[in-house]
Short mmCIF file of C-alpha atoms in Angstrom, two decimals:
data_model
loop_
_atom_site.label_atom_id
_atom_site.label_comp_id
_atom_site.label_asym_id
_atom_site.label_seq_id
_atom_site.Cartn_x
_atom_site.Cartn_y
_atom_site.Cartn_z
CA MET U 1 1.79 -29.36 -26.60
CA ILE U 2 2.18 -32.57 -24.57
CA ALA U 3 5.42 -33.44 -26.38
CA VAL U 4 6.98 -30.18 -25.12
CA THR U 5 6.23 -31.19 -21.54
CA GLY U 6 7.62 -34.64 -22.37
CA VAL U 7 10.99 -33.05 -23.16
CA LEU U 8 11.19 -31.70 -19.62
CA LYS U 9 10.25 -35.12 -18.27
CA LEU U 10 13.00 -36.68 -20.39
CA TYR U 11 15.49 -34.14 -19.03
CA TYR U 12 14.77 -35.24 -15.47
CA ILE U 13 15.10 -38.91 -16.44
CA SER U 14 18.28 -38.46 -18.48
CA ALA U 15 19.64 -34.93 -18.84
CA SER U 16 22.49 -35.96 -21.14
CA THR U 17 20.10 -37.69 -23.59
CA CYS U 18 17.91 -34.60 -23.73
CA ILE U 19 20.82 -32.23 -24.35
CA ASP U 20 22.61 -34.52 -26.85
CA ALA U 21 19.41 -34.85 -28.90
CA ASP U 22 19.30 -31.03 -29.05
CA PHE U 23 15.73 -30.91 -27.78
CA PRO U 24 16.22 -27.43 -26.20
CA SER U 25 16.90 -26.00 -29.67
CA VAL U 26 13.70 -27.61 -30.94
CA LEU U 27 11.78 -26.03 -28.07
CA LYS U 28 13.30 -22.63 -28.84
CA HIS U 29 12.22 -22.94 -32.47
CA LEU U 30 8.66 -23.81 -31.38
CA LEU U 31 8.70 -20.91 -28.94
CA LEU U 32 9.31 -18.43 -31.78
CA ASN U 33 7.29 -20.04 -34.56
CA ASP U 34 4.42 -22.16 -33.28
CA PRO U 35 0.97 -20.53 -33.74
CA ASP U 36 -0.50 -22.30 -30.68
CA THR U 37 0.04 -20.09 -27.63
CA GLN U 38 -0.27 -23.03 -25.24
CA VAL U 39 2.67 -24.71 -27.00
CA VAL U 40 4.62 -21.45 -26.62
CA ALA U 41 3.78 -21.29 -22.92
CA ASN U 42 4.92 -24.89 -22.37
CA CYS U 43 8.15 -24.13 -24.25
CA ILE U 44 8.80 -21.17 -21.96
CA SER U 45 8.22 -23.26 -18.85
CA SER U 46 10.35 -26.18 -20.05
CA LEU U 47 13.23 -24.10 -21.41
CA GLN U 48 13.40 -21.95 -18.33
CA GLU U 49 13.66 -24.98 -16.07
CA ILE U 50 16.17 -26.82 -18.27
CA TRP U 51 18.54 -23.88 -18.80
CA THR U 52 18.34 -22.82 -15.15
CA LEU U 53 19.46 -26.28 -14.03
CA GLU U 54 22.08 -26.56 -16.77
CA ALA U 55 23.48 -23.08 -16.07
CA THR U 56 24.93 -24.28 -12.76
CA THR U 57 27.45 -26.46 -14.63
CA SER U 58 27.63 -25.06 -18.16
CA GLU U 59 28.57 -21.58 -19.41
CA GLU U 60 26.92 -22.36 -22.75
CA ALA U 61 23.65 -22.98 -20.94
CA SER U 62 24.00 -19.61 -19.20
CA ARG U 63 24.42 -17.91 -22.58
CA GLU U 64 21.39 -19.75 -23.97
CA ARG U 65 19.32 -18.61 -21.01
CA GLU U 66 20.42 -15.00 -21.61
CA THR U 67 19.43 -15.19 -25.30
CA LEU U 68 15.92 -16.23 -24.24
CA LEU U 69 15.72 -12.92 -22.36
CA SER U 70 16.81 -10.84 -25.34
CA LYS U 71 14.77 -7.83 -26.41
CA PRO U 72 13.35 -9.37 -29.66
CA ILE U 73 12.00 -12.45 -27.84
CA VAL U 74 10.56 -10.39 -24.99
CA TYR U 75 8.76 -8.03 -27.36
CA TYR U 76 7.54 -10.97 -29.46
CA LEU U 77 5.91 -12.44 -26.34
CA LEU U 78 4.55 -9.05 -25.30
CA ASN U 79 2.80 -8.59 -28.64
CA ARG U 80 1.21 -12.06 -28.36
CA ILE U 81 0.34 -11.99 -24.67
CA LYS U 82 -3.37 -11.31 -25.29
CA GLU U 83 -3.61 -14.64 -27.10
CA PHE U 84 -2.30 -16.59 -24.11
CA SER U 85 -4.47 -18.30 -21.53
CA GLU U 86 -4.66 -16.75 -18.08
CA TRP U 87 -2.25 -19.34 -16.69
CA ALA U 88 0.20 -18.71 -19.52
CA GLN U 89 -0.02 -14.94 -19.06
CA CYS U 90 0.86 -15.32 -15.38
CA LEU U 91 3.76 -17.59 -16.31
CA VAL U 92 5.18 -15.12 -18.83
CA LEU U 93 4.67 -12.11 -16.58
CA SER U 94 5.95 -13.67 -13.35
CA SER U 95 8.88 -15.73 -14.51
CA TRP U 96 9.97 -14.12 -17.77
CA PHE U 97 9.62 -10.35 -17.83
CA LEU U 98 10.90 -9.95 -14.27
CA LYS U 99 14.28 -11.29 -15.40
CA TYR U 100 14.52 -9.02 -18.41
CA ILE U 101 16.77 -5.97 -17.93
CA PRO U 102 15.51 -2.99 -19.99
CA SER U 103 18.13 -1.06 -21.94
CA ASP U 104 16.80 2.40 -21.02
CA SER U 105 13.75 4.29 -19.74
CA ASN U 106 12.12 4.23 -23.18
CA ASP U 107 12.29 0.47 -23.10
CA ILE U 108 10.52 0.49 -19.71
CA PHE U 109 7.74 2.76 -20.96
CA ASP U 110 7.25 0.61 -24.07
CA ILE U 111 6.81 -2.52 -21.96
CA MET U 112 4.34 -0.82 -19.62
CA ASN U 113 2.34 0.56 -22.55
CA LEU U 114 2.07 -2.91 -24.05
CA LEU U 115 0.93 -4.35 -20.70
CA GLU U 116 -1.41 -1.49 -19.79
CA ASP U 117 -4.60 -3.33 -20.72
CA ARG U 118 -3.59 -6.36 -18.59
CA LEU U 119 -4.40 -4.25 -15.53
CA GLN U 120 -8.05 -4.31 -16.64
CA HIS U 121 -8.16 -8.10 -16.84
CA ALA U 122 -10.94 -9.88 -14.94
CA ASN U 123 -8.51 -12.43 -13.50
CA GLY U 124 -6.87 -11.27 -10.27
CA ALA U 125 -3.71 -13.34 -10.85
CA VAL U 126 -3.05 -11.59 -14.17
CA VAL U 127 -3.59 -8.16 -12.60
CA LEU U 128 -1.23 -8.92 -9.69
CA ALA U 129 1.42 -10.35 -12.03
CA THR U 130 1.22 -7.22 -14.20
CA THR U 131 1.38 -5.03 -11.09
CA LYS U 132 4.58 -6.75 -10.01
CA VAL U 133 6.15 -6.14 -13.42
CA PHE U 134 5.26 -2.43 -13.24
CA LEU U 135 6.65 -2.07 -9.72
CA HIS U 136 9.80 -4.01 -10.55
CA LEU U 137 10.59 -2.03 -13.70
CA THR U 138 10.25 1.37 -11.99
CA LEU U 139 12.06 0.71 -8.72
CA SER U 140 14.97 2.95 -9.76
CA MET U 141 12.66 5.70 -11.09
CA THR U 142 11.16 7.31 -7.98
CA ASP U 143 8.69 9.67 -9.67
CA VAL U 144 7.46 7.05 -12.11
CA HIS U 145 7.23 4.49 -9.31
CA GLN U 146 4.81 6.74 -7.44
CA GLN U 147 2.76 7.18 -10.61
CA VAL U 148 2.58 3.40 -10.91
CA TYR U 149 0.99 3.27 -7.44
CA GLU U 150 -1.68 5.69 -8.67
CA ARG U 151 -2.22 3.63 -11.82
CA ILE U 152 -2.58 0.24 -10.14
CA LYS U 153 -4.76 1.52 -7.30
CA ALA U 154 -8.09 1.47 -9.16
CA PRO U 155 -7.75 -2.06 -10.65
CA LEU U 156 -6.80 -3.54 -7.29
CA LEU U 157 -9.64 -1.80 -5.46
CA THR U 158 -12.04 -3.10 -8.12
CA LEU U 159 -10.81 -6.65 -7.59
CA VAL U 160 -11.36 -6.33 -3.84
CA SER U 161 -15.02 -5.46 -4.23
CA SER U 162 -15.87 -7.80 -7.09
CA GLY U 163 -14.38 -11.16 -6.12
CA SER U 164 -14.96 -13.88 -3.55
CA PRO U 165 -13.84 -13.33 0.07
CA GLU U 166 -10.75 -15.47 -0.58
CA GLN U 167 -9.75 -13.41 -3.61
CA SER U 168 -10.54 -10.20 -1.75
CA TYR U 169 -8.22 -11.26 1.07
CA ALA U 170 -5.37 -12.09 -1.31
CA VAL U 171 -5.72 -8.76 -3.14
CA LEU U 172 -6.17 -6.86 0.12
CA SER U 173 -2.95 -8.39 1.43
CA HIS U 174 -1.08 -6.93 -1.54
CA LEU U 175 -2.88 -3.62 -1.17
CA HIS U 176 -1.91 -3.59 2.50
CA LEU U 177 1.73 -3.97 1.53
CA LEU U 178 1.43 -1.06 -0.91
CA VAL U 179 -0.44 1.06 1.65
CA MET U 180 2.35 0.53 4.17
CA ARG U 181 4.89 1.76 1.62
CA ALA U 182 2.87 4.74 0.34
CA PRO U 183 -0.05 5.50 2.69
CA TYR U 184 -0.61 9.03 1.36
CA ILE U 185 -1.53 7.69 -2.09
CA PHE U 186 -4.44 5.73 -0.62
CA SER U 187 -5.50 8.29 2.01
CA ASN U 188 -8.45 9.53 -0.08
CA ASP U 189 -9.68 6.00 -0.73
CA TYR U 190 -10.14 5.02 2.92
CA LYS U 191 -13.85 4.30 2.47
CA HIS U 192 -12.96 1.30 0.30
CA PHE U 193 -11.56 -0.27 3.49
CA TYR U 194 -14.72 0.08 5.56
CA CYS U 195 -15.97 -3.31 6.77
CA GLN U 196 -19.14 -4.84 5.34
CA TYR U 197 -21.44 -6.77 7.67
CA ASN U 198 -21.27 -9.97 5.57
CA GLU U 199 -17.49 -10.13 5.23
CA PRO U 200 -15.48 -12.86 6.98
CA THR U 201 -13.53 -11.92 10.10
CA TYR U 202 -10.14 -12.33 8.39
CA VAL U 203 -11.08 -9.78 5.73
CA LYS U 204 -12.37 -7.33 8.34
CA LYS U 205 -9.16 -7.57 10.37
CA LEU U 206 -7.04 -6.78 7.34
CA LYS U 207 -9.25 -3.80 6.48
CA LEU U 208 -8.85 -2.47 10.02
CA ASP U 209 -5.06 -2.61 9.59
CA MET U 210 -5.38 -0.67 6.36
CA LEU U 211 -7.61 1.98 7.92
CA THR U 212 -4.95 2.44 10.58
CA ALA U 213 -2.24 2.80 7.95
CA VAL U 214 -4.03 5.38 5.76
CA ALA U 215 -5.19 7.61 8.65
CA ASN U 216 -3.86 11.16 8.50
CA GLU U 217 -4.90 14.62 9.65
CA SER U 218 -7.50 14.99 6.91
CA ASN U 219 -9.39 11.72 7.39
CA THR U 220 -8.77 10.75 11.03
CA TYR U 221 -12.14 11.94 12.31
CA GLU U 222 -14.12 9.93 9.73
CA ILE U 223 -12.02 6.80 10.22
CA VAL U 224 -12.18 6.92 14.03
CA THR U 225 -15.95 7.48 13.86
CA GLU U 226 -16.30 4.36 11.72
CA LEU U 227 -14.04 2.33 14.00
CA CYS U 228 -16.05 3.34 17.05
CA GLU U 229 -19.12 1.84 15.39
CA TYR U 230 -17.30 -1.48 15.15
CA ALA U 231 -16.52 -1.41 18.89
CA ALA U 232 -20.17 -2.25 19.56
CA ASN U 233 -20.03 -5.14 17.07
CA VAL U 234 -21.40 -8.51 18.13
CA ASP U 235 -18.21 -10.01 16.68
CA ILE U 236 -15.96 -9.67 19.74
CA PRO U 237 -12.60 -10.18 17.93
CA ILE U 238 -13.51 -7.38 15.49
CA ALA U 239 -14.65 -5.15 18.36
CA ARG U 240 -11.28 -5.67 20.05
CA GLU U 241 -9.35 -5.03 16.84
CA SER U 242 -11.30 -1.83 16.16
CA ILE U 243 -10.47 -0.44 19.62
CA ARG U 244 -6.79 -1.27 19.07
CA ALA U 245 -6.97 0.47 15.70
CA VAL U 246 -8.30 3.64 17.37
CA GLY U 247 -5.39 3.48 19.81
CA LYS U 248 -2.82 3.02 17.04
CA ILE U 249 -4.21 6.04 15.19
CA ALA U 250 -4.06 8.09 18.41
CA LEU U 251 -0.39 7.19 18.87
CA GLN U 252 0.55 8.36 15.38
CA GLN U 253 -1.43 11.63 15.27
CA TYR U 254 -0.62 15.07 16.67
CA ASP U 255 -4.15 16.27 17.39
CA VAL U 256 -5.70 13.58 19.57
CA ASN U 257 -8.41 15.55 21.38
CA ALA U 258 -11.37 13.77 19.78
CA ILE U 259 -9.66 10.36 19.89
CA VAL U 260 -8.98 10.61 23.63
CA ASP U 261 -12.65 11.39 24.24
CA ARG U 262 -13.63 8.28 22.25
CA LEU U 263 -11.24 6.06 24.22
CA LEU U 264 -12.59 7.37 27.51
CA GLN U 265 -16.10 6.60 26.30
CA PHE U 266 -14.96 3.00 25.76
CA LEU U 267 -14.00 2.84 29.45
CA GLU U 268 -17.56 3.72 30.39
CA MET U 269 -19.13 1.01 28.23
CA GLU U 270 -20.51 -1.92 30.22
CA LYS U 271 -18.61 -4.55 28.29
CA ASP U 272 -15.63 -6.23 29.95
CA TYR U 273 -13.62 -6.82 26.77
CA VAL U 274 -14.13 -3.21 25.62
CA THR U 275 -12.98 -1.84 28.98
CA ALA U 276 -9.99 -4.20 28.98
CA GLU U 277 -8.78 -3.15 25.53
CA ALA U 278 -9.36 0.54 26.31
CA LEU U 279 -7.30 0.33 29.52
CA VAL U 280 -4.29 -1.04 27.64
CA LEU U 281 -4.58 1.75 25.06
CA VAL U 282 -5.01 4.50 27.68
CA LYS U 283 -1.80 3.32 29.32
CA ASP U 284 0.13 3.67 26.04
CA LEU U 285 -1.59 6.99 25.37
CA LEU U 286 -0.43 8.38 28.72
CA ARG U 287 3.12 7.27 28.01
CA LYS U 288 3.13 9.40 24.86
CA TYR U 289 0.79 12.21 25.95
CA PRO U 290 1.26 12.66 29.73
CA GLN U 291 -0.58 16.00 29.50
CA TRP U 292 -3.83 14.03 29.21
CA SER U 293 -3.31 12.31 32.56
CA HIS U 294 -5.83 14.46 34.46
CA ASP U 295 -8.73 13.64 32.10
CA CYS U 296 -7.82 9.96 31.81
CA ILE U 297 -7.21 9.34 35.50
CA ALA U 298 -10.56 10.91 36.39
CA VAL U 299 -12.29 8.14 34.41
CA VAL U 300 -9.87 5.31 35.26
CA GLY U 301 -10.31 6.03 38.97
CA ASN U 302 -13.95 4.96 38.73
CA ILE U 303 -13.10 1.49 37.42
CA SER U 304 -13.10 -1.33 39.97
CA SER U 305 -10.11 -3.67 39.76
CA LYS U 306 -12.48 -6.55 40.64
CA ASN U 307 -14.19 -6.14 37.26
CA ILE U 308 -10.92 -6.46 35.28
CA GLN U 309 -9.96 -10.08 34.65
CA GLU U 310 -7.64 -9.97 31.64
CA PRO U 311 -3.95 -9.88 32.67
CA LYS U 312 -2.84 -7.14 30.26
CA ALA U 313 -5.73 -4.88 31.23
CA LYS U 314 -5.16 -5.47 34.93
CA ALA U 315 -1.42 -4.78 34.47
CA ALA U 316 -2.27 -1.51 32.68
CA LEU U 317 -4.60 -0.44 35.49
CA ILE U 318 -1.96 -1.26 38.12
CA TRP U 319 0.66 0.73 36.15
CA MET U 320 -1.62 3.79 36.22
CA LEU U 321 -2.30 3.30 39.94
CA GLY U 322 1.43 3.43 40.61
CA GLU U 323 2.38 6.11 38.08
CA TYR U 324 -0.39 8.53 39.05
CA SER U 325 -0.99 7.53 42.67
CA GLN U 326 -0.65 11.17 43.76
CA ASP U 327 -3.73 12.03 41.65
CA MET U 328 -5.81 8.96 42.53
CA GLN U 329 -7.15 9.20 46.06
CA ASP U 330 -7.80 5.48 46.55
CA ALA U 331 -4.64 4.19 44.80
CA PRO U 332 -2.83 2.89 47.95
CA TYR U 333 -5.95 1.07 49.14
CA VAL U 334 -6.70 -0.46 45.75
CA LEU U 335 -3.11 -1.75 45.56
CA GLU U 336 -3.39 -3.09 49.12
CA GLY U 337 -6.50 -5.03 48.16
CA LEU U 338 -4.72 -6.54 45.15
CA ILE U 339 -1.76 -7.57 47.30
CA GLU U 340 -4.07 -9.33 49.75
CA ASN U 341 -5.20 -11.52 46.82
CA TRP U 342 -1.62 -12.14 45.66
CA ASP U 343 -1.92 -15.94 45.77
CA GLU U 344 -5.06 -15.84 43.62
CA GLU U 345 -3.32 -13.88 40.87
CA HIS U 346 -2.01 -16.37 38.29
CA SER U 347 -0.36 -13.88 35.91
CA ALA U 348 3.33 -13.17 36.55
CA GLU U 349 3.01 -9.99 34.48
CA VAL U 350 0.38 -8.63 36.86
CA ARG U 351 2.46 -9.53 39.94
CA LEU U 352 5.53 -7.80 38.46
CA HIS U 353 3.51 -4.64 37.76
CA LEU U 354 2.05 -4.82 41.26
CA LEU U 355 5.52 -4.84 42.86
CA THR U 356 6.64 -1.82 40.85
CA ALA U 357 3.38 0.09 41.38
CA VAL U 358 3.56 -0.35 45.17
CA MET U 359 7.16 0.90 45.15
CA LYS U 360 6.18 3.99 43.14
CA CYS U 361 3.21 4.64 45.40
CA PHE U 362 5.44 4.30 48.47
CA PHE U 363 7.68 7.14 47.31
CA LYS U 364 4.68 9.42 46.76
CA ARG U 365 2.42 8.44 49.68
CA SER U 366 4.64 6.65 52.20
CA PRO U 367 2.38 6.52 55.31
CA GLU U 368 -0.54 4.98 53.42
CA THR U 369 1.58 2.50 51.46
CA GLN U 370 4.18 1.27 53.97
CA LYS U 371 2.14 -1.72 55.12
CA ALA U 372 1.22 -2.70 51.55
CA LEU U 373 4.87 -2.46 50.46
CA GLY U 374 5.99 -4.82 53.21
CA ALA U 375 3.29 -7.32 52.29
CA ALA U 376 4.16 -7.07 48.57
CA LEU U 377 7.89 -7.65 49.14
CA ALA U 378 7.17 -10.61 51.44
CA ALA U 379 4.84 -12.16 48.86
CA GLY U 380 7.31 -11.48 46.06
CA LEU U 381 10.23 -13.08 47.94
CA ALA U 382 8.13 -16.22 48.43
CA ASP U 383 6.84 -16.25 44.84
CA PHE U 384 7.52 -19.37 42.77
CA HIS U 385 8.07 -17.37 39.55
CA GLN U 386 11.76 -16.56 39.12
CA ASP U 387 11.28 -13.08 37.61
CA VAL U 388 8.87 -12.00 40.34
CA HIS U 389 11.17 -13.36 43.04
CA ASP U 390 14.22 -11.63 41.56
CA ARG U 391 12.46 -8.28 41.28
CA ALA U 392 11.30 -8.49 44.91
CA VAL U 393 14.87 -9.28 46.02
CA PHE U 394 16.18 -6.36 43.94
CA TYR U 395 13.68 -3.89 45.45
CA TYR U 396 14.31 -5.19 48.98
CA ARG U 397 18.08 -4.79 48.72
CA LEU U 398 17.70 -1.43 47.01
CA LEU U 399 15.61 -0.12 49.91
CA GLN U 400 18.11 -1.53 52.39
CA HIS U 401 20.97 0.22 50.61
CA ASN U 402 19.54 3.73 50.22
CA ILE U 403 15.94 4.91 49.92
CA THR U 404 16.92 8.01 47.93
CA VAL U 405 18.79 5.91 45.39
CA ALA U 406 15.86 3.50 45.24
CA GLU U 407 13.50 6.37 44.38
CA ARG U 408 15.78 7.55 41.57
CA VAL U 409 15.86 4.01 40.16
CA VAL U 410 12.19 3.08 40.48
CA ASN U 411 10.51 6.46 40.02
CA PRO U 412 12.80 8.72 37.97
CA PRO U 413 11.58 11.72 35.93
CA LYS U 414 10.18 10.34 32.68
CA GLN U 415 10.15 11.68 29.16
CA ALA U 416 7.22 11.08 26.86
CA VAL U 417 7.63 8.14 24.48
CA SER U 418 7.90 9.55 20.97
CA VAL U 419 7.85 6.37 18.88
CA PHE U 420 6.64 2.87 19.68
CA ALA U 421 8.62 -0.03 18.22
CA ASP U 422 7.31 -1.58 15.02
CA THR U 423 6.65 -5.30 15.00
CA GLN U 424 8.42 -5.78 11.65
CA SER U 425 11.78 -4.41 10.63
CA SER U 426 12.12 -2.42 7.41
CA GLU U 427 14.42 -5.14 6.09
CA ILE U 428 11.69 -7.78 6.40
CA LYS U 429 9.13 -5.46 4.80
CA ASP U 430 11.47 -4.88 1.84
CA ARG U 431 12.03 -8.63 1.55
CA ILE U 432 8.26 -9.20 1.42
CA PHE U 433 7.91 -6.48 -1.22
CA ASP U 434 10.57 -8.24 -3.34
CA GLU U 435 8.35 -11.34 -3.18
CA PHE U 436 5.24 -9.50 -4.34
CA ASN U 437 2.52 -11.72 -5.85
CA SER U 438 3.40 -14.71 -3.68
CA LEU U 439 2.32 -16.32 -0.42
CA SER U 440 4.86 -14.14 1.40
CA VAL U 441 2.49 -11.19 1.07
CA VAL U 442 -0.51 -13.18 2.33
CA TYR U 443 1.45 -14.60 5.29
CA GLN U 444 3.15 -11.21 5.88
CA LYS U 445 6.53 -12.87 6.25
CA PRO U 446 9.43 -13.68 3.86
CA SER U 447 9.30 -17.06 2.15
CA TYR U 448 12.27 -18.48 4.07
CA MET U 449 10.22 -18.26 7.28
CA PHE U 450 7.71 -20.84 6.05
CA THR U 451 9.77 -22.87 3.55
CA ASP U 452 13.09 -23.43 5.34
CA ARG U 453 13.15 -26.56 7.49
CA GLU U 454 14.09 -24.76 10.72
CA HIS U 455 11.03 -22.51 10.43
CA ARG U 456 8.45 -25.23 9.68
CA GLY U 457 7.42 -25.84 13.27
CA LEU U 458 6.14 -29.04 14.80
CA PHE U 459 5.33 -31.04 11.66
CA GLU U 460 7.50 -31.62 8.64
CA VAL U 461 6.33 -33.13 5.38
CA SER U 462 9.13 -35.34 4.07
CA ASP U 463 10.33 -35.24 0.48
CA GLU U 464 9.06 -38.75 -0.23
CA LEU U 465 5.41 -39.03 -1.21
CA GLY U 466 3.27 -40.51 1.53
CA ASN U 467 5.57 -39.74 4.45
CA LEU U 468 4.33 -37.56 7.28
CA SER U 469 6.75 -37.23 10.15
CA ILE U 470 6.73 -35.54 13.51
CA GLY U 471 9.40 -32.82 13.69
CA THR U 472 12.25 -32.28 16.09
CA GLU U 473 10.13 -30.80 18.85
CA LEU U 474 8.72 -34.21 19.70
CA THR U 475 11.99 -36.09 19.40
CA ASP U 476 13.72 -33.61 21.71
CA THR U 477 11.32 -34.54 24.50
CA GLY U 478 12.05 -38.19 24.23
CA VAL U 479 8.95 -39.04 22.22
CA PRO U 480 10.02 -40.94 19.10
CA GLY U 481 9.24 -39.27 15.78
CA HIS U 482 7.25 -41.99 14.02
CA SER U 483 6.34 -41.76 10.37
CA VAL U 484 3.33 -42.81 8.36
CA VAL U 485 4.74 -44.56 5.31
CA ALA U 486 2.75 -45.65 2.24
CA ASN U 487 2.83 -49.46 1.86
CA ASP U 488 0.78 -52.21 0.19
CA LYS U 489 -1.79 -52.19 2.97
CA ASP U 490 -2.05 -48.40 2.69
CA LEU U 491 -2.90 -48.68 -0.98
CA LEU U 492 -6.04 -50.67 -0.12
CA LEU U 493 -7.41 -47.77 1.95
CA SER U 494 -9.49 -45.00 0.50
CA THR U 495 -8.19 -41.44 0.56
CA SER U 496 -10.50 -40.46 3.43
CA GLU U 497 -9.45 -43.53 5.46
CA LYS U 498 -5.78 -42.67 4.97
CA GLU U 499 -6.36 -39.11 6.14
CA GLU U 500 -8.29 -40.33 9.19
CA THR U 501 -5.46 -42.75 10.06
CA ARG U 502 -2.81 -40.05 9.74
CA ALA U 503 -4.88 -37.59 11.75
CA LEU U 504 -5.33 -40.19 14.53
CA ILE U 505 -1.58 -40.89 14.70
CA ILE U 506 -0.80 -37.18 14.80
CA MET U 507 -3.29 -36.63 17.62
CA ILE U 508 -1.77 -39.53 19.61
CA HIS U 509 1.72 -38.06 19.28
CA LEU U 510 0.45 -34.61 20.18
CA ALA U 511 -1.17 -35.99 23.31
CA ARG U 512 2.07 -37.74 24.28
CA HIS U 513 3.98 -34.53 23.58
CA LEU U 514 1.68 -32.54 25.89
CA ILE U 515 1.94 -35.17 28.65
CA VAL U 516 5.75 -35.03 28.49
CA HIS U 517 5.60 -31.25 28.94
#
């Protein structure tokens, strides 16, 4: 068993010696004849690595690699897979069967029948590896692919409820990916995604995303009712996420009567963060369902702008004051009060919304808004933020040119927004699906985004052991990118002392980086 691994080590030391001694053929013989499954697993790992590296320069190596993926060898491993250790099973399933190209549909069904019982395995890694094989084999068979979703659903849901929080999160991440691709298959299982009081926040957040994804006309009421319970949660991040989830469901449903009532109830709760999140969602709701403006504005009009501190919530309130100023009696006076406190408003987003809202209000209620508009333009022209200044200049020149044209530009007839942009493109989602059973699914981004050097961020771990260097972001500011290099003195330090030293150096460079900025 150890000798097989030694062959791979020899290959890296001297590839020509390893090949000339015909060690790969010895490994192939052991792969097919050795009774010890761990020896077989090591042979698979070593041969795969050797022939993959050799195939870049040798056609013979490419042919040898193809023979390893022949039908007799694949079926031989399939028939012995129950004898393998969990690690070896994952190795065979993840790196071997995924490269095998079945000859026909019967071949696919035979492989899945042989692997059927692996879906019942207690180890989550084995189940996920088997799931990936099933999904990969049936990609070109639409009907069968959907049946695979039904088949793998129960094992994955069982793993979620039976493992540690860390395992539950990993499995839930894969379930989330499947739910996004086929939400209707999981729509009847929505109760599995209800949050438990003792679950970590990261698990709860993922479950909220899944509840949003599986919501449809048949289960929306139950899901929204459950989410509204979370809004009163003592865990503020979860309360915020649950309110956002209610809003997302409202934006993707046709019958939103009950959901609108729930959102308006949030506005009446005496919790600042609940009111703030609800205001942002009501704004988006009115953009898609303007017919609900009368009910929403009646409640929004009772909210004091002095009680709203979060920039996004304040911007949403200001947008509604401008958009529906004809229906809100105090809108011009509320905007005037906000303009008087212009210098105290630190958010550029709020100041931009304030300029636009005053312009809209001016075209609907000119006598009451004229003074506020003049004050807003004067403050905007003197603003230090470039975007705010430019918008004030634009509005000022537009009004000078032609008031009628200005009204058509700032306050044109609007159509309801039908679809809100998704945060991830379908191409990225497909790329993540291709990397099923990997960290890509957990991170919700393709592997190149966290493995390629240009996507690593501030710190880069060098290829040499013991080197920790500061990335390009520090060097671009003029702060030298020092490295911590292992030397004789380093070897005298304990592991904890080394880590403390590295952490201290990193903190020093971070502080210098922040001072430069």
